[in-house]
PDB file of C-alpha atoms and ligand atoms in Angstrom:
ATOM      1  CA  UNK A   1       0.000   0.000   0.000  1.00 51.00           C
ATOM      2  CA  UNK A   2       1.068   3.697  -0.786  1.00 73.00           C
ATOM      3  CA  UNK A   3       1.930   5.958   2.281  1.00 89.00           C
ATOM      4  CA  UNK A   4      -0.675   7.766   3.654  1.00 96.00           C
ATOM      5  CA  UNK A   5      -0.241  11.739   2.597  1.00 97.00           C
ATOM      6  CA  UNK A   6      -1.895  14.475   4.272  1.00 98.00           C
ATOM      7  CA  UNK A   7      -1.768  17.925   2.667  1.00 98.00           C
ATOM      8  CA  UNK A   8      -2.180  21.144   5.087  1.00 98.00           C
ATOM      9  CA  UNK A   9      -2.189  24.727   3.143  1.00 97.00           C
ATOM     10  CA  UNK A  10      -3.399  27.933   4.177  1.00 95.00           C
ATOM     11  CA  UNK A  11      -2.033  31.360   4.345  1.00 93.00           C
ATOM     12  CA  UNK A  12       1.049  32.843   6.637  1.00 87.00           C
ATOM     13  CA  UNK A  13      -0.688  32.497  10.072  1.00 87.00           C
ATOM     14  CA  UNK A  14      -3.400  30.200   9.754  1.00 92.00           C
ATOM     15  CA  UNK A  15      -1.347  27.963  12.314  1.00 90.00           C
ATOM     16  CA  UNK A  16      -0.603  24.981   9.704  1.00 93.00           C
ATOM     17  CA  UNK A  17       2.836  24.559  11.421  1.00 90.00           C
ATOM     18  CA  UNK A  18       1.802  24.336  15.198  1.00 91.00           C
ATOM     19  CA  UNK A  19      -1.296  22.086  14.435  1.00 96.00           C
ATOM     20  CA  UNK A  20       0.434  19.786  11.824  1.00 96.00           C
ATOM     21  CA  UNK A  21       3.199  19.149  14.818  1.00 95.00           C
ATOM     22  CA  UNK A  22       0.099  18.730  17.298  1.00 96.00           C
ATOM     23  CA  UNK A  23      -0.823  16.010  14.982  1.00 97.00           C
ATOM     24  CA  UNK A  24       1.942  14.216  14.603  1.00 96.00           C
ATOM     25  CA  UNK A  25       2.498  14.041  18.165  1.00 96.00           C
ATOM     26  CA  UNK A  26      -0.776  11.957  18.272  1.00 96.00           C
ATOM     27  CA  UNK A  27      -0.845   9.780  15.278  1.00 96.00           C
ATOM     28  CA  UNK A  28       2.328   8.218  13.044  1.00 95.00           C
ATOM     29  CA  UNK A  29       2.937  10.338  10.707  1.00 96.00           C
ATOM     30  CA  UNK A  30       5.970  11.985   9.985  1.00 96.00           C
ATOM     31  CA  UNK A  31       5.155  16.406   9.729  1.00 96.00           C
ATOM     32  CA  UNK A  32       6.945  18.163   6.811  1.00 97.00           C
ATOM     33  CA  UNK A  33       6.908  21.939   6.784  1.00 96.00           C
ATOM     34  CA  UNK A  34       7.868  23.217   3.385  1.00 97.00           C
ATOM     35  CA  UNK A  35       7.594  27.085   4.164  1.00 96.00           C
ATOM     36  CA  UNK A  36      11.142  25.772   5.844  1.00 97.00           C
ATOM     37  CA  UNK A  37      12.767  24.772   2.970  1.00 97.00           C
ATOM     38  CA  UNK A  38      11.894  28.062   0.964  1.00 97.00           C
ATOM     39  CA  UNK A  39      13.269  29.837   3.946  1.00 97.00           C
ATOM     40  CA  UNK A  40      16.432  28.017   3.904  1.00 98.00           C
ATOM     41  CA  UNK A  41      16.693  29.125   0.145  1.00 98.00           C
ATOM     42  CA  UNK A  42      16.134  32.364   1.033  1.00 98.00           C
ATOM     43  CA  UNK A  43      18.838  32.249   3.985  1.00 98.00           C
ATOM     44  CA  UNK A  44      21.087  31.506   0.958  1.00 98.00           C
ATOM     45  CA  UNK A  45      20.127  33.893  -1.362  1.00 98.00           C
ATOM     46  CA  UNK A  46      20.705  36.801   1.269  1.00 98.00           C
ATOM     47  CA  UNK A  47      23.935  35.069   2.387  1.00 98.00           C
ATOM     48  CA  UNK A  48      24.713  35.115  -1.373  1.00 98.00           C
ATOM     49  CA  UNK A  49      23.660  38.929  -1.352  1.00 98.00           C
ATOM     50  CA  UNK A  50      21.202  38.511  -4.820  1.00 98.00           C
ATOM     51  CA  UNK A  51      18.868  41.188  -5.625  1.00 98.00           C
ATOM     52  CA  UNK A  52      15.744  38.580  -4.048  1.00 97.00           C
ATOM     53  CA  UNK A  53      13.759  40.056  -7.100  1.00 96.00           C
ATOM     54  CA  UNK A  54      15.592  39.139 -10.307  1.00 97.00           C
ATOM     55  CA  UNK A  55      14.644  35.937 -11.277  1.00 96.00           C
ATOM     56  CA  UNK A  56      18.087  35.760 -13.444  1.00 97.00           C
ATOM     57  CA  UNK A  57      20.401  35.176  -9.828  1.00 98.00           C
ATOM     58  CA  UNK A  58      18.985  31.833  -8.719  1.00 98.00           C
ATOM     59  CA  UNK A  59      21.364  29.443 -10.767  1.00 97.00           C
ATOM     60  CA  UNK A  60      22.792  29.226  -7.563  1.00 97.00           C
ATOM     61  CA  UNK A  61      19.842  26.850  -6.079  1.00 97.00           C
ATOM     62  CA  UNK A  62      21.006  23.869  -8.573  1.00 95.00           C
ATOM     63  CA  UNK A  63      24.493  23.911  -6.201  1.00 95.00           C
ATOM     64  CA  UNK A  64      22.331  23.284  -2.700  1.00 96.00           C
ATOM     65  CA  UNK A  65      20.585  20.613  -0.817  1.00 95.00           C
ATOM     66  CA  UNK A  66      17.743  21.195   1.109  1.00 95.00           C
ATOM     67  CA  UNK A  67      16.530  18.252   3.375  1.00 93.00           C
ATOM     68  CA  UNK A  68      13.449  18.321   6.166  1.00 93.00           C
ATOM     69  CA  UNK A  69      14.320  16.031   8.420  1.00 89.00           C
ATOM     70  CA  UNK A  70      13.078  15.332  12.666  1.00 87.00           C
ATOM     71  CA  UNK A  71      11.889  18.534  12.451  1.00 92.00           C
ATOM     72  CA  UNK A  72      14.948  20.466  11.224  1.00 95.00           C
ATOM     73  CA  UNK A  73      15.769  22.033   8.121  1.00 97.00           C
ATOM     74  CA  UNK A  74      19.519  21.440   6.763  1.00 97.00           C
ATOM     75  CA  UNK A  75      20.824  23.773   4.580  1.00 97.00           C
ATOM     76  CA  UNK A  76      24.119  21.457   2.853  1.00 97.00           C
ATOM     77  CA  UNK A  77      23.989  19.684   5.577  1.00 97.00           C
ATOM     78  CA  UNK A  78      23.801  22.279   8.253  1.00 98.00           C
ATOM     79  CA  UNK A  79      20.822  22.620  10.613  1.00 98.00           C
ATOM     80  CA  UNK A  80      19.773  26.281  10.108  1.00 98.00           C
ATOM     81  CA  UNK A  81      16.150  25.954  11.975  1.00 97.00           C
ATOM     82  CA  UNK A  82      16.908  28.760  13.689  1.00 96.00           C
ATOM     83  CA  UNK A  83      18.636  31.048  11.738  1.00 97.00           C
ATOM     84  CA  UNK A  84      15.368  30.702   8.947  1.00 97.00           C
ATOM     85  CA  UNK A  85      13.102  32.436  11.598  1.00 92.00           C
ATOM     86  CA  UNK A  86      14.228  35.869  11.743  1.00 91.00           C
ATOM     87  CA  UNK A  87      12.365  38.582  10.352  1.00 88.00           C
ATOM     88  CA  UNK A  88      14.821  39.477   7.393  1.00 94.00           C
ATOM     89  CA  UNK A  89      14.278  36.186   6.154  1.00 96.00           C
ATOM     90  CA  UNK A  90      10.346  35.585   6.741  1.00 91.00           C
ATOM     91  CA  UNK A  91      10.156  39.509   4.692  1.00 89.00           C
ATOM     92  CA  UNK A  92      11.801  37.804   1.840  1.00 95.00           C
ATOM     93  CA  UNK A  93      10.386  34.496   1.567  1.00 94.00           C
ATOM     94  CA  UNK A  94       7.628  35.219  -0.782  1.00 91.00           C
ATOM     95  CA  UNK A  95       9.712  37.000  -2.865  1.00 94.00           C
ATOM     96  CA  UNK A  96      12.216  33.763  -3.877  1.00 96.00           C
ATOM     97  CA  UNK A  97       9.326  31.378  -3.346  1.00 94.00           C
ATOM     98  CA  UNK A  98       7.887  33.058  -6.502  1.00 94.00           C
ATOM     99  CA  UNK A  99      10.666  32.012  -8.767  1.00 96.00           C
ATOM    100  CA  UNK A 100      10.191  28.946 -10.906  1.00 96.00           C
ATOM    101  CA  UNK A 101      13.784  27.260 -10.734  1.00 97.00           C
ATOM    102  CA  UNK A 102      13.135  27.698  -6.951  1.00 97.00           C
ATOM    103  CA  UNK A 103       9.700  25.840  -6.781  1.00 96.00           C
ATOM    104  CA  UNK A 104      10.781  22.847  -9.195  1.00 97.00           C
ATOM    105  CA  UNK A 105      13.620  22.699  -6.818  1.00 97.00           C
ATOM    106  CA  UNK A 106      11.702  22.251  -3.651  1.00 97.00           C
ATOM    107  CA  UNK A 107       8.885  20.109  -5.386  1.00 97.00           C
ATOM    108  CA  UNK A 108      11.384  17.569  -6.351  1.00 95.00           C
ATOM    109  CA  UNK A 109      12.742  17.308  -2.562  1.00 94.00           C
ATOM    110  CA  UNK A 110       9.097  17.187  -1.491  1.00 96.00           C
ATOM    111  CA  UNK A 111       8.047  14.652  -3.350  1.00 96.00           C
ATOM    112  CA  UNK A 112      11.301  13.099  -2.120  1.00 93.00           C
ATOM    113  CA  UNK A 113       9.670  12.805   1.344  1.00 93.00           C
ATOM    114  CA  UNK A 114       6.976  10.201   0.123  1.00 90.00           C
ATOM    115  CA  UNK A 115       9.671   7.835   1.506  1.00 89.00           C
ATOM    116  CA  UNK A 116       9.224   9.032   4.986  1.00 90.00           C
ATOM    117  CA  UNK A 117       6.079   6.893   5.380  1.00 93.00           C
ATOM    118  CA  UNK A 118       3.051   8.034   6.070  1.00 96.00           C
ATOM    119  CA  UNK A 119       3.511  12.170   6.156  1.00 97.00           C
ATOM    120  CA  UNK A 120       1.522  15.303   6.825  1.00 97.00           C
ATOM    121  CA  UNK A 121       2.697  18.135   5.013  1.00 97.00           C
ATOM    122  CA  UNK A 122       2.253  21.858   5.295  1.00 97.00           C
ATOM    123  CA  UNK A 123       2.530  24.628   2.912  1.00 96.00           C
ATOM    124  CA  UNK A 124       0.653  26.430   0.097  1.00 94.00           C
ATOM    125  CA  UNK A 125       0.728  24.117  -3.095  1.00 95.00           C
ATOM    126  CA  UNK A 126       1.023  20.638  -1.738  1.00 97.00           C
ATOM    127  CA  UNK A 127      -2.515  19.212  -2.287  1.00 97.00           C
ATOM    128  CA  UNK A 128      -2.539  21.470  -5.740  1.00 96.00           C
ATOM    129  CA  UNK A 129       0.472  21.094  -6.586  1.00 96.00           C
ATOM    130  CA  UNK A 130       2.600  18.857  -4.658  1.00 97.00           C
ATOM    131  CA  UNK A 131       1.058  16.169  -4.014  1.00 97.00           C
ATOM    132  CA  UNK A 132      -2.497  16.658  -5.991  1.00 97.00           C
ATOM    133  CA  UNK A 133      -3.441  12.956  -5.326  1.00 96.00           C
ATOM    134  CA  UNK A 134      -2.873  13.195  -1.172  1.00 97.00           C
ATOM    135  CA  UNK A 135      -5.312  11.162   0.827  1.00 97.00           C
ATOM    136  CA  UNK A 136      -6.505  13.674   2.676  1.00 98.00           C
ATOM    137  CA  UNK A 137      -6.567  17.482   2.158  1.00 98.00           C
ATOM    138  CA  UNK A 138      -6.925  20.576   4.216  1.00 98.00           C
ATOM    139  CA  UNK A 139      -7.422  24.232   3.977  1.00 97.00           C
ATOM    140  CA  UNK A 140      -6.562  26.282   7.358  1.00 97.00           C
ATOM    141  CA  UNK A 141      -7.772  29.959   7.504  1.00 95.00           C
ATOM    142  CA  UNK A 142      -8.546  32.721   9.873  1.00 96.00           C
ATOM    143  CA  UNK A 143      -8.985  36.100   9.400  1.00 96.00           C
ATOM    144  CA  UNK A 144      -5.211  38.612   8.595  1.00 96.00           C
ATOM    145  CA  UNK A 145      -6.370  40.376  11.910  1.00 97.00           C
ATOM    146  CA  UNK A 146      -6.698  37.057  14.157  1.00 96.00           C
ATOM    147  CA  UNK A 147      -3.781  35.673  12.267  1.00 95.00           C
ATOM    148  CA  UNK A 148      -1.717  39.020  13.048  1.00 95.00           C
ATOM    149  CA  UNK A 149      -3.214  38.477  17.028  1.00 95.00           C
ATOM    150  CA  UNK A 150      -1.852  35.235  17.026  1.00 91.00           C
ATOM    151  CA  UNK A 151       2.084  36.573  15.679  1.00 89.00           C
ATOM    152  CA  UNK A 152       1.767  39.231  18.019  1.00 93.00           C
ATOM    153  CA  UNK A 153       1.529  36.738  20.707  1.00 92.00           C
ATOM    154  CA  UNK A 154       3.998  33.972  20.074  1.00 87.00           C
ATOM    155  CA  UNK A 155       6.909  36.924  19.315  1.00 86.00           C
ATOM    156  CA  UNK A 156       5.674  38.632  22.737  1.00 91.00           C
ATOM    157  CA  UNK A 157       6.384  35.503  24.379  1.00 91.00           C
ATOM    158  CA  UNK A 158       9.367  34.718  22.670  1.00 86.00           C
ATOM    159  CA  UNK A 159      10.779  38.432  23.767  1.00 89.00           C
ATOM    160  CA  UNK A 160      10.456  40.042  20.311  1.00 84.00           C
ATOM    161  CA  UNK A 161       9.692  43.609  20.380  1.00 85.00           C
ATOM    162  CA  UNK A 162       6.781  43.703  18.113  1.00 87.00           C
ATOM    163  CA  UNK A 163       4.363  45.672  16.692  1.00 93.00           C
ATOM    164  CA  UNK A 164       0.303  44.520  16.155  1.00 96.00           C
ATOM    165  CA  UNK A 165      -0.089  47.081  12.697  1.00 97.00           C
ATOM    166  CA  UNK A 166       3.164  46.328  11.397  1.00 95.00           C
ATOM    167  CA  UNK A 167       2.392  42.285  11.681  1.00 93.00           C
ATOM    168  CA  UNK A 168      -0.807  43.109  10.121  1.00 95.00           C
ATOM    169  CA  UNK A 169       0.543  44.543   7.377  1.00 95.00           C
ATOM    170  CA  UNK A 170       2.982  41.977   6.837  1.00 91.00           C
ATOM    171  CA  UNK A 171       0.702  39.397   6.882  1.00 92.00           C
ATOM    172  CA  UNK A 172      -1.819  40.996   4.237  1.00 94.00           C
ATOM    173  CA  UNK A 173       1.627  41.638   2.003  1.00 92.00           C
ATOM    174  CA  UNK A 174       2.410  38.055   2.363  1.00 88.00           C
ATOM    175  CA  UNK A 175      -1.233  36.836   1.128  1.00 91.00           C
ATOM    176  CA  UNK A 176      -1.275  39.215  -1.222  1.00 92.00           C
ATOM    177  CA  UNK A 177       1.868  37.704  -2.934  1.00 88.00           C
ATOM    178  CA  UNK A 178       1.269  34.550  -2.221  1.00 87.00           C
ATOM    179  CA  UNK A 179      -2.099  34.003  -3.496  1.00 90.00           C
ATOM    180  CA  UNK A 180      -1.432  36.186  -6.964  1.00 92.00           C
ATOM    181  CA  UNK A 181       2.429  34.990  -7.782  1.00 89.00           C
ATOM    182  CA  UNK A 182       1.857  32.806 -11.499  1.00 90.00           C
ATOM    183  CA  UNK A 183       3.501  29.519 -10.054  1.00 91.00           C
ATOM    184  CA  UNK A 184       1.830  27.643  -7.475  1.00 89.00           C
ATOM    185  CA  UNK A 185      -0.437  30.038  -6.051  1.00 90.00           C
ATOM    186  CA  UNK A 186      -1.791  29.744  -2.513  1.00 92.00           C
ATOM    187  CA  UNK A 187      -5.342  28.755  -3.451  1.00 91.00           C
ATOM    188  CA  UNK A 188      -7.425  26.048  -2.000  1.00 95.00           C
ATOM    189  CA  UNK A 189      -7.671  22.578  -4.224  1.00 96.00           C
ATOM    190  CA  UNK A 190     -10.726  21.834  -5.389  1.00 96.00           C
ATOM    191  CA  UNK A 191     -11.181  18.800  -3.123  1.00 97.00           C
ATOM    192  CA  UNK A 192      -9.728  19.934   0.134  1.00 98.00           C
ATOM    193  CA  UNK A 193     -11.893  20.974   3.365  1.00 98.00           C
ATOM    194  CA  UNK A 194     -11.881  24.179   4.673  1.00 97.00           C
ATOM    195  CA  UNK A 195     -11.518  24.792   8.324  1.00 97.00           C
ATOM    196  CA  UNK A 196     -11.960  28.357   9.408  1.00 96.00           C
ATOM    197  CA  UNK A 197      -9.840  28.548  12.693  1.00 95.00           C
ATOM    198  CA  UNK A 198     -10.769  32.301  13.462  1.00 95.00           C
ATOM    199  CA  UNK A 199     -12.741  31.423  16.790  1.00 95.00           C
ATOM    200  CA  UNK A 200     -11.733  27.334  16.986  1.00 95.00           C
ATOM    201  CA  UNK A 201      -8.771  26.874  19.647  1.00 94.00           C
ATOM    202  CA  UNK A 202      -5.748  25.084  18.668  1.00 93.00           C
ATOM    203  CA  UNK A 203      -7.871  21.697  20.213  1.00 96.00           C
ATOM    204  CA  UNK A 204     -10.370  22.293  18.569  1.00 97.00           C
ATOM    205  CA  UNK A 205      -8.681  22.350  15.149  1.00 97.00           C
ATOM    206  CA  UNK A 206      -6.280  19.127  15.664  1.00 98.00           C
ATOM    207  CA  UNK A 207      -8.983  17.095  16.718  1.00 98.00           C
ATOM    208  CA  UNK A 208     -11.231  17.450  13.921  1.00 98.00           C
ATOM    209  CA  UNK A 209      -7.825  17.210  11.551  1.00 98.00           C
ATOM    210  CA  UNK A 210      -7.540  13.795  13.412  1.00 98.00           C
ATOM    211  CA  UNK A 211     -11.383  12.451  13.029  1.00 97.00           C
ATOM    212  CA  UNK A 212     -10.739  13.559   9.365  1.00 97.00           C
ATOM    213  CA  UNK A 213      -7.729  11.470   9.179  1.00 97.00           C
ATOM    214  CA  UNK A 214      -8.905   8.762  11.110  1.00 96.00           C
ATOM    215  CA  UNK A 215     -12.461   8.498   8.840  1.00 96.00           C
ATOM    216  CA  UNK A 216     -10.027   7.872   5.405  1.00 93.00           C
ATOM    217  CA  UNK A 217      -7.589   5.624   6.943  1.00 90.00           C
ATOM    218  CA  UNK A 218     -10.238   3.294   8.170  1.00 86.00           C
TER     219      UNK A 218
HETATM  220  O1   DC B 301       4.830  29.068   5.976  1.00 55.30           O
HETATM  221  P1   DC B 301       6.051  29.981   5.993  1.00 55.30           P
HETATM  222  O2   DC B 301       5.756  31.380   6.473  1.00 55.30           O
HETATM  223  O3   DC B 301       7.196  29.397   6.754  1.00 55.30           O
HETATM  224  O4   DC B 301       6.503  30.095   4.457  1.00 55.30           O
HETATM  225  C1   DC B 301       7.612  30.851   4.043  1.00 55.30           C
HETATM  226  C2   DC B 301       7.384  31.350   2.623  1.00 55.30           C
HETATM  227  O5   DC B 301       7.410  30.283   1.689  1.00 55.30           O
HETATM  228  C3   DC B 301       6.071  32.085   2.398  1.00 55.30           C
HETATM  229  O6   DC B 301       6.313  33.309   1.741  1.00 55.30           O
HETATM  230  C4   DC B 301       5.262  31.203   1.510  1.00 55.30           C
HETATM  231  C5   DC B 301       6.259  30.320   0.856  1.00 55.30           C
HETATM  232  N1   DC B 301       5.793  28.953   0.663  1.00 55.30           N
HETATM  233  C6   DC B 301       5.404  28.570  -0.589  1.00 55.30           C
HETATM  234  O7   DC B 301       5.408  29.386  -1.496  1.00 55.30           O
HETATM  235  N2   DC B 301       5.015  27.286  -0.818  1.00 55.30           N
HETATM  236  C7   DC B 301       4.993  26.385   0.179  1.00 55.30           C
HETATM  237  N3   DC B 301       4.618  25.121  -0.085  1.00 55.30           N
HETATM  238  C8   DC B 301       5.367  26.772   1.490  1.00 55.30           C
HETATM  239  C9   DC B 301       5.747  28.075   1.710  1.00 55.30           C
END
């Protein structure tokens, strides 16, 4: 039998990463988060000091490996979880995750991950794109302003020195580029359900994800 794949999009916020790991805490299945590996590639390409917007300075992603792995993301080999996280690098994301050498790149390690057994996977494009035959698909929203709340929060706690408007308007620049870029855009598939978490706790959201599951694997 084929692994079991569950595909988990949604836009920047909609709190794909922190439920998919919820998840996988609970059932066997290994969580992939694929906004990692376009933020390792754009660790590079500021390391590399491109100009992010010209599509004509990314021959360089044919010369790197990125793997997901336990968790981690390894850039060449070298864990760089943390340094993918800060805001330089989440500001410049969407920019190199619009360029097509960049996407075929990370599509081909994604697909890679089918060997991982049975995986839940989080980003924009996997049940569209990625993986357009997954077992099981979902589409996470909530509105920019709860999403923005919820950033607000987690930096606050983490000691950032933030600001509520400025996350805001991050976050609506983010969906704005995400959902109209011509590659891949973040849309929901056809087939997927929608869960609106605006007023579901994090609970709340995981467990119906699992009854979901749990209803196709039977
Ligand atoms: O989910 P995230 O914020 O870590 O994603 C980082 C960036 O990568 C974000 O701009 C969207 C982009 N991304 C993408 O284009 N396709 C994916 N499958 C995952 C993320």
């Amino acid at each position: 039998m084929k692994n079991f794949v569950v595909a988990i999009d949604g836009p920047a916020g909609s709190g794909k990463s922190s439920i998919s790991k919820m998840i996988c805490e609970r059932l066997p299945f290994t969580h992939i988060d694929t906004g990692a590996m376009y933020r390792a590639v754009t660790l590079e390409a500021l390391r590399r000091k491109i100009d992010v917007e010209d599509e004509t300075q990314y021959s360089f992603v044919n010369d790197i490996e990125v793997v997901y792995k336990d968790g981690k993301v390894y850039l060449n080999g070298d864990d760089v979880s943390g340094l993918i996280r800060t805001t330089e690098v989440t500001n410049n994301a969407s920019a190199v995750a619009r360029v097509k050498i960049v996407r075929e790149k990370m599509v081909d390690f994604q697909r890679g991950c089918r060997n991982y057994g049975n995986i839940l996977m989080d980003g924009r494009d996997i049940g569209t794109v990625v993986f357009p035959d997954a077992n099981l698909k979902i589409f996470l929203t909530a509105t920019p302003e709860e999403r923005a709340l919820r950033r607000y929060k987690e930096n606050k706690a983490a000691g950032m020195d933030v600001n509520y408007d400025t996350l805001l308007e991050e976050i609506k620049i983010r969906d704005f580029k995400d959902s109209t870029r011509k590659i891949a855009p973040l849309k929901q598939a056809e087939d997927a359900i929608l869960i609106d978490t605006t007023n579901m706790t994090m609970d709340e959201v995981t467990n119906t994800i699992i009854e979901k599951i749990n209803e196709r694997l039977k």
